[in-house]
Structures are given as C-alpha cells and as structure tokens.
C-alpha cells in the first residue's frame, strides 16, 4: 500500500498566506517556508495524498516530465520527514478523497520545490526553553530526562 | 501524562498562601503602593509591597496611569521575598517552567527566581521576585510580561513581539527578530514630532477586522554603539539606565507626551538593515510579514501555542505589509513612516 503522510501535529504548526506555507516546529524553534510547487505538495499531504497522488496534483498545475516530478516529490517528502515535519500515516482507515486542485488549466513550467529553513529562533529556545510540567505537577519542575525527552 | 501516585514531599503553595505572603511583605515594607492603569482598554491595578518595588517596576507603565477608580479587570500583587537573588555573574537566561494547574497558571524561571502566577479566573495575579533592585533589565523594561500575556489572551488581545509607532489616526507595527532593526526603527521615530511611541519590543493587538495596537510599556532601548545615531535623544539616553548592552529610558519621564496608549493598526513594517544612506519603504509580502512576526512572537509565549499562528496570520491578512530599508541616516526613518501613513487609504 502506498505510504501516506500526515503533518506532525501538534509539534508542527502551519499557515498558508499568499500561497506560501509557513511552518513552525515548536519543539526545535526552526521555521520553514514552502512556495509554489512546494506549497502544492504540502497541501496534498494535508489532504492525505500518497506519493503518486501528490505527483498527480503537481501534473495538474505544472508542465514537466513525470519522472522529474516523481523525483522531486520523493526528495521533498524525504526532507520533510527528516525534519520531522511529517510522519508516515499508519492508520488503516482509507484516506480522504483526494481532489487535486488544478490551476484552472493554466500550467506553468515545473520547478522542483525547495524547503527554506530558518534556524535563528533556535537561540531563543536554547536560552529560554519553556518546559511544560507534567508528571508531578506544581510545584515540582520536570526532571531533565522528562523535559528533554 | 499521568501524575505520579506518590504525594509531593511538601505541600504545594496555594493562591491564598501567595496572598498571605504578599500581605506580610507589604506590612514589612511599610504598606502597599497602588498603581491604577488602563491597559488595552481595561482597568488594571498593580499593588506593590513597598515603594522600592513600585519605583523599580512601575516606571514602564507611567504612560498608562489613570486617575479612575473603577473595578479592575486584573489585579497584580508584586513583592520581594528578600531571598538572595540569583548569581548575577552567570547568564540570566535559563529554562522556564510552565505550570497549567487546576485553578492557576504559573511560570518560574530558576535563573532569576521570579515566579508569576495567574488565577484561572484571570483577574488576580502574583509576581514574586528575590530583590526588586537586582533583576535582569528586561524585567524592568517589560514587567509582568507573562501575566499580562495570559490576561490579554482572555481579553481577546494578543501580545506580540514588535515595536509600534504612529498617531491617533493610525500607525504601524514593526516586526522582526532581535537585531533586525525593530528597536532602532521605533526609537528613531522619536526624532520626528509627528510620531508617537507605543513600544519597541512588546505590544498588544486586539480587534479582528479593525485591529488596534495597545501599548504595554513606555520603555525604550538603544544599543550603546547606536547612540551616536540618535544625537537628539542623547540627553534622555544619558539619563537612562544602563543595561549590559543597551541604554534604557522611559518615555513618560524622558519625553513626556511622546508615548501613545493605542492607535488603529494601518500597516505592518518589516525593517531590513542595509548600507543605504537614507531609509525607504518598499512594498512587502504578507508571507514575509508573517515570517517576521510569528516565530519570535510564538516562541516568546509561555507556553508556545499553536493557536497564535492562526491569529497572527489573520492579523497579517487584515493590513498591508511593507519592507522598511534602514539607512545610516536614521532621521529619514520617521520621515518615511509618516509618508507611508499619509499614503495609506
């Protein structure tokens, strides 16, 4: 069965504005952006598409070879998974019906997606990490293993 | 996560216990000093145990002081616990421990030993510190930031990481991570009499369709190496406090009449340091504005919250965004901002 992915919520939050996806990893302080074909891949992931369905969604919007798009999708999925922004969806329930979003028939030349990565907030996280205290509750701070885990 | 089955070795502090502790500290300090403010349109009362605490932590709110005696939406109790403060030779930075417990929210930063507690009702808070005269500088320039942030959430406002300047007719939110020119832009705006100052680091934004910026603090910070770029402000800066890297001054006393408590938000401005001579405003994208505003705002929330991103994205969709290229001639910064505000519909 083809692998589907899901957004690694709640650690990862995201918003799309003017076609650009802004992604924030709340655990690491890293934030990312995806534009154009990258945003299209992200939106297909959100809809529960597998690799082939994501490529199909790109074909509706972009002019390019099938192999080029397949390679680009595979590379981006690998990168997103390596950054822990997505994870394989192991649920056995059928995915949502995939309705690729076309571009009104206007296809533009395909350019491989690029994940832009920004790490300038990591210093803030390292200087002032916020630990949500759980097991013992107030007034005990979490043990180091717990907060790092 | 499940709680441990064993009882904690010591009884957990209670809200009544904090109140008792505050009352005792107030008696020992010779009584309370009350500060009544209007913050984001609501009445806030800050009760300090003693004049020293009020002097140290009340200055940043001097522009929001009101003579009104109406019931407070938020009452904060602030006191020293006369403990030995954290070692100042080491970094003030460190982990924060956030507690979301039945009945209250709390944040404790062991490095400074400052404890902030807000009752679940959101109308009473406590702020305990070791020594009001020996806190890191940001506790003076942005006091009770976490308490106000939690309370503002309940008021339908969002505390954001950004500066803000403008007039009663409208102004701009200046956003970007530390070192992006945010403070420089906000403070340089004081060089032009037409602009007033709502903050250089943290402000609140409320209102959905017609967003309004609410000032929280009248503190202003300038890096020592940038002071020569603001020659007209040098007397005020020279009279200000010294933080490690920055000169700190408070507008309500240094430049009376130049602060502003709120204004309609007309635009978001993302400063960019350049080697140009003069500043200039260029059209910007909403995605760039969100990338400049959201991460640094969200990661300074305690705890960082996912809902904030959707709120901030909505804010960015509501008003236009611009890039402000900063040049060596800082006097051109407010001139460009005034020109921008005059051109906006």
Tab-separated table of C-alpha atoms in Angstrom:
chain	number	residue	atom	x	y	z
A	1	UNK	CA	0.000	0.000	0.000
A	2	UNK	CA	1.349	3.427	-0.878
A	3	UNK	CA	2.610	5.440	2.059
A	4	UNK	CA	0.633	8.443	3.092
A	5	UNK	CA	1.969	11.090	5.419
A	6	UNK	CA	0.431	13.376	7.957
A	7	UNK	CA	1.541	16.665	9.443
A	8	UNK	CA	3.471	16.094	12.653
A	9	UNK	CA	0.949	17.905	14.845
A	10	UNK	CA	0.886	19.323	17.444
A	11	UNK	CA	4.633	19.999	17.348
A	12	UNK	CA	4.332	21.423	13.856
A	13	UNK	CA	2.006	24.340	13.132
A	14	UNK	CA	1.484	25.888	9.725
A	15	UNK	CA	-0.387	28.596	7.875
A	16	UNK	CA	-0.657	29.457	4.212
A	17	UNK	CA	-0.611	33.077	3.239
A	18	UNK	CA	-0.414	34.427	-0.300
A	19	UNK	CA	0.305	30.887	-1.483
A	20	UNK	CA	3.332	30.465	0.765
A	21	UNK	CA	3.286	27.924	3.568
A	22	UNK	CA	4.929	28.984	6.830
A	23	UNK	CA	5.749	26.006	9.054
A	24	UNK	CA	6.963	26.241	12.633
A	25	UNK	CA	8.404	23.380	14.661
A	26	UNK	CA	7.503	24.304	18.225
A	27	UNK	CA	9.965	21.783	19.657
A	28	UNK	CA	13.110	22.909	17.888
A	29	UNK	CA	12.458	26.587	17.195
A	30	UNK	CA	13.073	26.028	13.486
A	31	UNK	CA	10.711	27.539	10.974
A	32	UNK	CA	10.374	26.855	7.273
A	33	UNK	CA	8.653	28.072	4.188
A	34	UNK	CA	7.413	26.373	1.040
A	35	UNK	CA	6.393	28.199	-2.122
A	36	UNK	CA	4.890	27.250	-5.466
A	37	UNK	CA	5.283	23.530	-6.130
A	38	UNK	CA	6.419	23.029	-2.521
A	39	UNK	CA	3.203	24.588	-1.247
A	40	UNK	CA	1.230	22.359	-3.657
A	41	UNK	CA	2.965	19.260	-2.256
A	42	UNK	CA	2.241	20.402	1.290
A	43	UNK	CA	-1.438	20.935	0.582
A	44	UNK	CA	-1.657	17.477	-0.996
A	45	UNK	CA	-0.045	15.960	2.112
A	46	UNK	CA	-2.634	17.750	4.220
A	47	UNK	CA	-5.371	16.167	2.128
A	48	UNK	CA	-3.935	12.709	2.786
A	49	UNK	CA	-2.452	12.090	-0.657
A	50	UNK	CA	0.185	9.414	-1.223
A	51	UNK	CA	3.293	9.943	-3.336
A	52	UNK	CA	1.624	9.191	-6.673
A	53	UNK	CA	-1.383	11.305	-5.847
A	54	UNK	CA	0.894	14.193	-4.906
A	55	UNK	CA	2.637	13.866	-8.256
A	56	UNK	CA	-0.756	13.824	-9.928
A	57	UNK	CA	-1.654	17.037	-8.150
A	58	UNK	CA	1.526	18.638	-9.458
A	59	UNK	CA	0.810	17.472	-13.017
A	60	UNK	CA	-2.430	19.401	-12.987
A	61	UNK	CA	-0.611	22.614	-12.194
A	62	UNK	CA	2.811	22.309	-13.785
A	63	UNK	CA	4.440	21.406	-17.071
A	64	UNK	CA	7.251	18.924	-16.588
A	65	UNK	CA	8.276	15.314	-17.067
A	66	UNK	CA	6.624	12.646	-14.982
A	67	UNK	CA	9.987	11.393	-13.744
A	68	UNK	CA	11.185	14.846	-12.781
A	69	UNK	CA	8.064	15.420	-10.691
A	70	UNK	CA	8.224	11.943	-9.135
A	71	UNK	CA	11.860	12.506	-8.108
A	72	UNK	CA	11.071	15.975	-6.754
A	73	UNK	CA	8.120	14.727	-4.691
A	74	UNK	CA	10.156	11.864	-3.281
A	75	UNK	CA	13.019	14.202	-2.382
A	76	UNK	CA	10.760	16.720	-0.673
A	77	UNK	CA	8.873	14.047	1.269
A	78	UNK	CA	12.217	12.696	2.462
A	79	UNK	CA	13.323	16.144	3.525
A	80	UNK	CA	10.063	16.920	5.316
A	81	UNK	CA	10.228	13.589	7.137
A	82	UNK	CA	13.886	14.105	8.053
A	83	UNK	CA	12.952	17.478	9.541
A	84	UNK	CA	10.126	15.767	11.483
A	85	UNK	CA	7.549	17.992	9.818
A	86	UNK	CA	5.589	14.991	8.581
A	87	UNK	CA	5.386	11.371	9.597
A	88	UNK	CA	4.028	8.263	7.901
A	89	UNK	CA	0.316	7.875	8.435
A	90	UNK	CA	-0.041	4.369	9.777
A	91	UNK	CA	-3.786	4.471	10.196
A	92	UNK	CA	-5.569	1.749	8.251
A	93	UNK	CA	-8.588	3.918	7.568
A	94	UNK	CA	-8.893	4.916	3.925
A	95	UNK	CA	-7.532	8.359	3.202
A	96	UNK	CA	-9.768	11.248	2.428
A	97	UNK	CA	-10.899	11.531	-1.145
A	98	UNK	CA	-8.152	13.298	-2.993
A	99	UNK	CA	-9.312	16.149	-5.135
A	100	UNK	CA	-6.253	17.610	-6.776
A	101	UNK	CA	-6.517	21.342	-7.130
A	102	UNK	CA	-5.958	22.425	-10.683
A	103	UNK	CA	-4.761	25.786	-11.751
A	104	UNK	CA	-7.733	26.496	-13.997
A	105	UNK	CA	-5.981	24.731	-16.851
A	106	UNK	CA	-3.074	27.167	-16.795
A	107	UNK	CA	0.003	25.081	-16.264
A	108	UNK	CA	3.317	26.753	-15.524
A	109	UNK	CA	6.793	25.301	-16.009
A	110	UNK	CA	7.689	22.918	-13.183
A	111	UNK	CA	10.460	23.896	-10.835
A	112	UNK	CA	11.457	21.450	-8.088
A	113	UNK	CA	10.218	22.544	-4.665
A	114	UNK	CA	12.621	23.979	-2.122
A	115	UNK	CA	12.215	23.849	1.633
A	116	UNK	CA	13.581	27.064	3.109
A	117	UNK	CA	14.843	26.524	6.628
A	118	UNK	CA	15.398	29.253	9.245
A	119	UNK	CA	17.178	28.498	12.488
A	120	UNK	CA	17.520	31.976	14.010
A	121	UNK	CA	14.849	31.247	16.627
A	122	UNK	CA	16.734	28.242	17.969
A	123	UNK	CA	18.929	30.512	20.091
A	124	UNK	CA	15.789	31.823	21.764
A	125	UNK	CA	14.623	28.308	22.517
A	126	UNK	CA	18.027	27.294	23.845
A	127	UNK	CA	18.324	30.411	26.022
A	128	UNK	CA	14.836	30.272	27.415
A	129	UNK	CA	13.272	26.890	26.868
A	130	UNK	CA	9.760	26.523	28.216
A	131	UNK	CA	9.092	23.223	29.906
A	132	UNK	CA	5.512	22.241	30.410
A	133	UNK	CA	5.460	20.474	33.712
A	134	UNK	CA	3.513	17.283	33.806
A	135	UNK	CA	4.023	14.209	35.922
A	136	UNK	CA	4.393	15.598	39.418
A	137	UNK	CA	2.734	18.907	38.766
A	138	UNK	CA	3.104	22.006	40.801
A	139	UNK	CA	5.495	22.958	42.361
A	140	UNK	CA	7.931	20.382	41.005
A	141	UNK	CA	9.793	21.137	37.806
A	142	UNK	CA	10.077	18.262	35.430
A	143	UNK	CA	13.220	16.186	35.637
A	144	UNK	CA	15.791	16.766	32.939
A	145	UNK	CA	15.105	13.433	31.291
A	146	UNK	CA	11.444	14.318	31.104
A	147	UNK	CA	11.939	17.763	29.630
A	148	UNK	CA	14.478	16.581	27.123
A	149	UNK	CA	12.506	13.504	26.207
B	1	UNK	CA	0.794	12.473	31.025
B	2	UNK	CA	-0.328	10.857	34.252
B	3	UNK	CA	0.551	12.233	37.610
B	4	UNK	CA	2.814	10.351	39.979
B	5	UNK	CA	0.968	8.266	42.534
B	6	UNK	CA	3.105	9.416	45.443
B	7	UNK	CA	2.252	12.653	47.209
B	8	UNK	CA	4.718	15.520	46.855
B	9	UNK	CA	7.037	15.774	49.848
B	10	UNK	CA	5.959	19.336	50.641
B	11	UNK	CA	2.531	20.891	50.469
B	12	UNK	CA	2.092	22.800	47.237
B	13	UNK	CA	1.767	26.568	47.578
B	14	UNK	CA	-1.787	27.837	47.307
B	15	UNK	CA	-3.194	31.058	45.932
B	16	UNK	CA	-4.260	32.006	49.466
B	17	UNK	CA	-0.687	31.354	50.517
B	18	UNK	CA	0.627	33.751	47.866
B	19	UNK	CA	-1.804	36.395	49.025
B	20	UNK	CA	-0.680	35.918	52.650
B	21	UNK	CA	2.922	36.156	51.573
B	22	UNK	CA	2.184	39.387	49.710
B	23	UNK	CA	0.346	40.892	52.686
B	24	UNK	CA	3.230	40.054	55.003
B	25	UNK	CA	5.744	41.537	52.591
B	26	UNK	CA	3.638	44.696	52.282
B	27	UNK	CA	3.489	45.140	56.058
B	28	UNK	CA	7.239	44.643	56.307
B	29	UNK	CA	7.824	47.170	53.500
B	30	UNK	CA	5.671	49.847	55.124
B	31	UNK	CA	2.461	49.289	53.159
B	32	UNK	CA	1.309	48.960	49.584
B	33	UNK	CA	1.730	51.334	46.672
B	34	UNK	CA	-1.136	51.093	44.196
B	35	UNK	CA	-0.782	51.802	40.504
B	36	UNK	CA	-4.007	52.094	38.524
B	37	UNK	CA	-3.664	51.696	34.797
B	38	UNK	CA	-5.709	51.387	31.648
B	39	UNK	CA	-4.232	48.520	29.632
B	40	UNK	CA	-5.830	47.589	26.310
B	41	UNK	CA	-8.936	49.478	27.344
B	42	UNK	CA	-9.371	47.677	30.662
B	43	UNK	CA	-8.663	48.720	34.232
B	44	UNK	CA	-5.598	47.114	35.780
B	45	UNK	CA	-4.484	47.585	39.354
B	46	UNK	CA	-0.943	46.768	40.429
B	47	UNK	CA	-0.351	46.517	44.166
B	48	UNK	CA	3.318	46.763	45.089
B	49	UNK	CA	4.633	45.788	48.513
B	50	UNK	CA	6.596	48.927	49.297
B	51	UNK	CA	7.804	51.925	47.360
B	52	UNK	CA	11.045	50.330	46.155
B	53	UNK	CA	9.217	47.656	44.167
B	54	UNK	CA	6.833	50.272	42.743
B	55	UNK	CA	9.712	52.524	41.741
B	56	UNK	CA	11.611	49.702	40.068
B	57	UNK	CA	8.776	48.022	38.184
B	58	UNK	CA	6.175	50.765	37.766
B	59	UNK	CA	8.147	53.086	35.501
B	60	UNK	CA	7.385	51.210	32.315
B	61	UNK	CA	3.652	51.774	32.888
B	62	UNK	CA	3.789	55.507	33.674
B	63	UNK	CA	2.086	56.391	30.365
B	64	UNK	CA	-0.922	54.175	31.178
B	65	UNK	CA	-1.620	55.553	34.656
B	66	UNK	CA	-5.199	56.656	35.183
B	67	UNK	CA	-6.993	58.510	37.953
B	68	UNK	CA	-10.035	56.296	37.520
B	69	UNK	CA	-11.027	54.130	40.426
B	70	UNK	CA	-13.167	51.615	38.562
B	71	UNK	CA	-13.106	47.910	39.465
B	72	UNK	CA	-10.037	46.286	37.989
B	73	UNK	CA	-10.221	43.595	35.349
B	74	UNK	CA	-6.814	42.438	36.602
B	75	UNK	CA	-5.155	42.965	39.983
B	76	UNK	CA	-1.495	42.053	40.338
B	77	UNK	CA	0.333	41.665	43.635
B	78	UNK	CA	4.054	42.298	43.471
B	79	UNK	CA	6.617	41.761	46.188
B	80	UNK	CA	10.230	40.938	47.085
B	81	UNK	CA	10.703	37.788	49.079
B	82	UNK	CA	14.036	39.023	50.446
B	83	UNK	CA	15.810	35.976	49.115
B	84	UNK	CA	19.328	36.082	47.840
B	85	UNK	CA	18.936	36.875	44.145
B	86	UNK	CA	20.298	34.578	41.510
B	87	UNK	CA	24.011	34.925	40.860
B	88	UNK	CA	24.350	37.903	38.542
B	89	UNK	CA	27.721	36.898	37.149
B	90	UNK	CA	26.158	33.985	35.325
B	91	UNK	CA	23.710	34.235	32.482
B	92	UNK	CA	20.212	35.336	33.384
B	93	UNK	CA	18.867	33.107	30.721
B	94	UNK	CA	17.652	29.662	31.505
B	95	UNK	CA	14.794	27.289	31.447
B	96	UNK	CA	11.294	28.426	32.310
B	97	UNK	CA	8.907	26.002	33.952
B	98	UNK	CA	5.297	26.466	32.953
B	99	UNK	CA	2.536	25.022	35.093
B	100	UNK	CA	-1.031	24.739	33.881
B	101	UNK	CA	-2.706	23.506	37.027
B	102	UNK	CA	-6.306	23.369	38.143
B	103	UNK	CA	-7.006	26.867	39.365
B	104	UNK	CA	-3.955	28.722	38.071
B	105	UNK	CA	-1.165	29.187	35.550
B	106	UNK	CA	2.375	29.684	36.797
B	107	UNK	CA	5.797	30.328	35.359
B	108	UNK	CA	9.020	30.002	37.294
B	109	UNK	CA	12.436	30.897	35.966
B	110	UNK	CA	15.049	29.422	38.292
B	111	UNK	CA	17.836	31.647	36.921
B	112	UNK	CA	16.122	34.785	38.229
B	113	UNK	CA	13.856	33.055	40.757
B	114	UNK	CA	10.942	35.160	39.518
B	115	UNK	CA	7.577	33.445	39.940
B	116	UNK	CA	4.467	34.598	38.053
B	117	UNK	CA	1.072	33.143	38.950
B	118	UNK	CA	-2.313	33.955	37.432
B	119	UNK	CA	-5.549	32.620	38.916
B	120	UNK	CA	-7.693	30.656	36.495
B	121	UNK	CA	-10.347	33.347	36.595
B	122	UNK	CA	-7.707	35.578	35.065
B	123	UNK	CA	-8.448	38.533	37.296
B	124	UNK	CA	-5.802	38.143	40.028
B	125	UNK	CA	-2.086	37.549	39.707
B	126	UNK	CA	1.022	37.373	41.856
B	127	UNK	CA	4.605	38.245	40.969
B	128	UNK	CA	7.281	37.281	43.455
B	129	UNK	CA	10.911	38.245	42.991
B	130	UNK	CA	14.001	37.903	45.170
B	131	UNK	CA	15.035	41.589	45.078
B	132	UNK	CA	13.339	44.383	43.110
B	133	UNK	CA	16.648	46.194	42.607
B	134	UNK	CA	18.562	43.262	41.147
B	135	UNK	CA	16.537	41.877	38.277
B	136	UNK	CA	17.708	41.449	34.683
B	137	UNK	CA	16.986	44.576	32.649
B	138	UNK	CA	14.099	43.063	30.695
B	139	UNK	CA	12.126	42.602	33.891
B	140	UNK	CA	12.220	46.412	34.248
B	141	UNK	CA	11.567	47.280	30.620
B	142	UNK	CA	8.754	44.724	30.186
B	143	UNK	CA	7.448	43.861	33.667
B	144	UNK	CA	4.905	41.095	34.243
B	145	UNK	CA	5.029	40.189	30.567
B	146	UNK	CA	3.787	36.644	31.051
B	147	UNK	CA	0.997	37.622	33.414
B	148	UNK	CA	-0.158	40.330	31.033
B	149	UNK	CA	0.124	37.958	28.082
B	150	UNK	CA	-2.146	35.361	29.691
B	151	UNK	CA	-4.606	38.030	30.785
B	152	UNK	CA	-4.601	39.711	27.368
B	153	UNK	CA	-5.479	36.377	25.759
B	154	UNK	CA	-8.656	36.321	27.826
B	155	UNK	CA	-9.397	39.907	26.743
B	156	UNK	CA	-9.261	38.920	23.084
B	157	UNK	CA	-5.896	40.585	22.570
B	158	UNK	CA	-2.611	39.062	21.551
B	159	UNK	CA	0.740	40.126	22.975
B	160	UNK	CA	3.094	40.348	20.024
B	161	UNK	CA	6.832	40.740	19.668
B	162	UNK	CA	7.105	44.010	17.846
B	163	UNK	CA	7.522	47.737	18.111
B	164	UNK	CA	4.796	50.202	17.252
B	165	UNK	CA	4.706	53.890	16.357
B	166	UNK	CA	2.047	56.118	14.930
B	167	UNK	CA	-0.518	58.777	15.653
B	168	UNK	CA	-4.065	58.721	16.949
B	169	UNK	CA	-5.190	58.335	13.331
B	170	UNK	CA	-3.163	55.162	12.871
B	171	UNK	CA	0.267	53.600	12.998
B	172	UNK	CA	2.497	50.707	12.113
B	173	UNK	CA	3.590	47.507	13.787
B	174	UNK	CA	7.316	46.959	13.345
B	175	UNK	CA	8.177	43.271	13.358
B	176	UNK	CA	11.222	41.057	13.112
B	177	UNK	CA	13.537	39.021	15.278
B	178	UNK	CA	16.052	40.629	17.632
B	179	UNK	CA	18.720	42.572	15.752
B	180	UNK	CA	16.522	43.232	12.730
B	181	UNK	CA	16.244	46.965	13.410
B	182	UNK	CA	12.923	46.878	15.224
B	183	UNK	CA	14.029	48.909	18.255
B	184	UNK	CA	16.071	51.269	16.095
B	185	UNK	CA	13.016	51.997	13.972
B	186	UNK	CA	10.750	52.566	16.965
B	187	UNK	CA	13.214	54.761	18.851
B	188	UNK	CA	14.278	56.710	15.738
B	189	UNK	CA	10.626	57.637	15.291
B	190	UNK	CA	11.025	59.855	18.332
B	191	UNK	CA	13.206	62.130	16.193
B	192	UNK	CA	10.059	63.310	14.405
B	193	UNK	CA	7.482	65.190	16.454
B	194	UNK	CA	4.680	63.857	14.269
B	195	UNK	CA	5.065	60.267	15.511
B	196	UNK	CA	4.331	58.846	18.909
B	197	UNK	CA	5.666	55.710	20.511
B	198	UNK	CA	3.760	52.645	21.683
B	199	UNK	CA	6.688	50.305	22.294
B	200	UNK	CA	9.876	48.851	20.881
B	201	UNK	CA	9.581	45.197	21.836
B	202	UNK	CA	6.163	44.067	23.047
B	203	UNK	CA	2.721	45.492	22.332
B	204	UNK	CA	-0.779	44.050	22.317
B	205	UNK	CA	-3.004	43.857	19.266
B	206	UNK	CA	-6.762	43.486	19.578
B	207	UNK	CA	-9.737	43.716	17.263
B	208	UNK	CA	-10.396	41.403	14.348
B	209	UNK	CA	-11.480	43.390	11.309
B	210	UNK	CA	-10.152	46.697	12.579
B	211	UNK	CA	-7.045	45.827	14.564
B	212	UNK	CA	-5.873	48.202	17.261
B	213	UNK	CA	-2.388	48.385	18.749
B	214	UNK	CA	-2.292	48.789	22.518
B	215	UNK	CA	0.859	49.995	24.210
B	216	UNK	CA	2.075	47.994	27.192
B	217	UNK	CA	5.384	49.626	28.099
B	218	UNK	CA	6.903	53.076	27.594
B	219	UNK	CA	10.438	51.745	27.965
B	220	UNK	CA	12.841	52.209	25.075
B	221	UNK	CA	16.203	50.589	24.499
B	222	UNK	CA	19.136	51.670	22.372
B	223	UNK	CA	22.355	49.779	21.893
B	224	UNK	CA	25.331	51.823	23.106
B	225	UNK	CA	27.018	51.650	19.701
B	226	UNK	CA	23.881	53.142	18.121
B	227	UNK	CA	23.571	56.108	20.486
B	228	UNK	CA	25.582	58.391	18.216
B	229	UNK	CA	22.971	57.801	15.524
B	230	UNK	CA	20.327	59.432	17.694
B	231	UNK	CA	22.016	62.715	18.653
B	232	UNK	CA	18.777	64.499	19.525
B	233	UNK	CA	17.991	61.865	22.125
B	234	UNK	CA	21.396	61.703	23.764
B	235	UNK	CA	20.390	63.735	26.845
B	236	UNK	CA	17.493	61.394	27.511
B	237	UNK	CA	19.624	58.351	26.807
B	238	UNK	CA	22.399	59.629	29.037
B	239	UNK	CA	19.923	59.953	31.900
B	240	UNK	CA	18.644	56.462	31.344
B	241	UNK	CA	19.598	53.220	32.984
B	242	UNK	CA	22.396	51.069	31.748
B	243	UNK	CA	21.665	47.552	30.775
B	244	UNK	CA	24.509	45.307	29.701
B	245	UNK	CA	24.240	46.100	26.048
B	246	UNK	CA	21.670	48.856	25.874
B	247	UNK	CA	20.741	52.233	27.287
B	248	UNK	CA	17.227	52.160	28.675
B	249	UNK	CA	14.916	55.120	29.120
B	250	UNK	CA	11.255	55.619	29.891
B	251	UNK	CA	9.289	57.957	27.674
B	252	UNK	CA	6.796	59.121	30.248
B	253	UNK	CA	9.608	60.848	32.114
B	254	UNK	CA	12.272	61.339	29.424
B	255	UNK	CA	9.992	62.594	26.647
B	256	UNK	CA	6.595	63.410	28.158
B	257	UNK	CA	3.760	63.414	25.666
B	258	UNK	CA	5.552	61.287	23.091
B	259	UNK	CA	4.041	57.952	24.046
B	260	UNK	CA	0.634	56.810	22.883
B	261	UNK	CA	-1.582	54.218	24.548
B	262	UNK	CA	-3.331	52.915	21.423
B	263	UNK	CA	-3.933	53.529	17.750
B	264	UNK	CA	-5.603	51.806	14.803
B	265	UNK	CA	-3.164	49.488	13.037
B	266	UNK	CA	-2.690	50.612	9.444
B	267	UNK	CA	0.269	48.543	8.261
B	268	UNK	CA	2.929	46.032	9.218
B	269	UNK	CA	6.503	47.058	8.545
B	270	UNK	CA	9.461	44.682	8.372
B	271	UNK	CA	12.742	46.585	8.816
B	272	UNK	CA	15.806	45.465	6.925
B	273	UNK	CA	19.316	46.728	7.684
B	274	UNK	CA	21.038	47.975	4.539
B	275	UNK	CA	24.094	50.046	3.687
B	276	UNK	CA	21.930	52.732	2.151
B	277	UNK	CA	22.233	56.303	3.376
B	278	UNK	CA	18.536	57.011	3.638
B	279	UNK	CA	15.630	54.859	4.669
B	280	UNK	CA	12.960	53.883	2.195
B	281	UNK	CA	9.696	51.961	2.244
B	282	UNK	CA	9.049	49.245	-0.338
B	283	UNK	CA	6.020	47.044	-0.874
B	284	UNK	CA	6.289	43.819	1.093
B	285	UNK	CA	4.570	40.469	1.064
B	286	UNK	CA	2.208	39.186	3.708
B	287	UNK	CA	4.124	35.933	3.910
B	288	UNK	CA	7.346	37.804	4.728
B	289	UNK	CA	5.480	39.815	7.378
B	290	UNK	CA	4.109	36.624	8.934
B	291	UNK	CA	7.569	35.029	8.902
B	292	UNK	CA	8.954	38.137	10.640
B	293	UNK	CA	6.148	38.361	13.189
B	294	UNK	CA	5.099	34.835	14.063
B	295	UNK	CA	8.161	32.798	15.105
B	296	UNK	CA	9.600	35.353	17.531
B	297	UNK	CA	6.148	36.088	18.966
B	298	UNK	CA	5.205	32.437	19.354
B	299	UNK	CA	8.494	31.338	20.882
B	300	UNK	CA	8.240	34.080	23.496
B	301	UNK	CA	4.822	32.931	24.578
B	302	UNK	CA	4.813	30.703	27.625
B	303	UNK	CA	3.969	28.111	26.586
B	304	UNK	CA	4.391	28.495	22.820
B	305	UNK	CA	0.933	27.973	21.413
B	306	UNK	CA	-0.284	26.716	18.079
B	307	UNK	CA	-3.391	28.896	18.049
B	308	UNK	CA	-1.241	32.012	17.970
B	309	UNK	CA	-0.072	31.320	14.399
B	310	UNK	CA	-3.627	31.360	13.040
B	311	UNK	CA	-4.336	34.606	14.918
B	312	UNK	CA	-1.187	36.242	13.631
B	313	UNK	CA	-1.874	35.091	10.077
B	314	UNK	CA	-5.318	36.649	10.314
B	315	UNK	CA	-3.781	39.884	11.537
B	316	UNK	CA	-1.318	39.911	8.636
B	317	UNK	CA	-4.169	39.374	6.161
B	318	UNK	CA	-6.000	42.393	7.541
B	319	UNK	CA	-3.487	45.163	6.881
B	320	UNK	CA	-0.887	45.768	4.153
B	321	UNK	CA	2.753	44.868	4.695
B	322	UNK	CA	5.868	46.798	3.756
B	323	UNK	CA	9.630	46.490	3.934
B	324	UNK	CA	11.480	49.384	5.558
B	325	UNK	CA	15.067	49.555	4.364
B	326	UNK	CA	17.091	51.240	7.081
B	327	UNK	CA	19.946	53.535	6.169
B	328	UNK	CA	22.719	55.283	8.043
B	329	UNK	CA	20.691	58.492	8.290
B	330	UNK	CA	18.213	57.492	10.970
B	331	UNK	CA	16.301	60.775	10.756
B	332	UNK	CA	14.903	59.564	7.459
B	333	UNK	CA	13.224	56.596	9.175
B	334	UNK	CA	10.337	58.547	10.756
B	335	UNK	CA	10.032	60.684	7.618
B	336	UNK	CA	9.440	57.552	5.545
B	337	UNK	CA	6.959	56.173	8.061
B	338	UNK	CA	4.997	59.440	8.117
B	339	UNK	CA	4.946	59.429	4.312
B	340	UNK	CA	3.708	55.828	4.322
B	341	UNK	CA	0.931	56.588	6.813
B	342	UNK	CA	-0.172	59.602	4.787
B	343	UNK	CA	-0.379	57.492	1.617
B	344	UNK	CA	-2.391	54.644	3.124
B	345	UNK	CA	-6.112	54.832	2.445
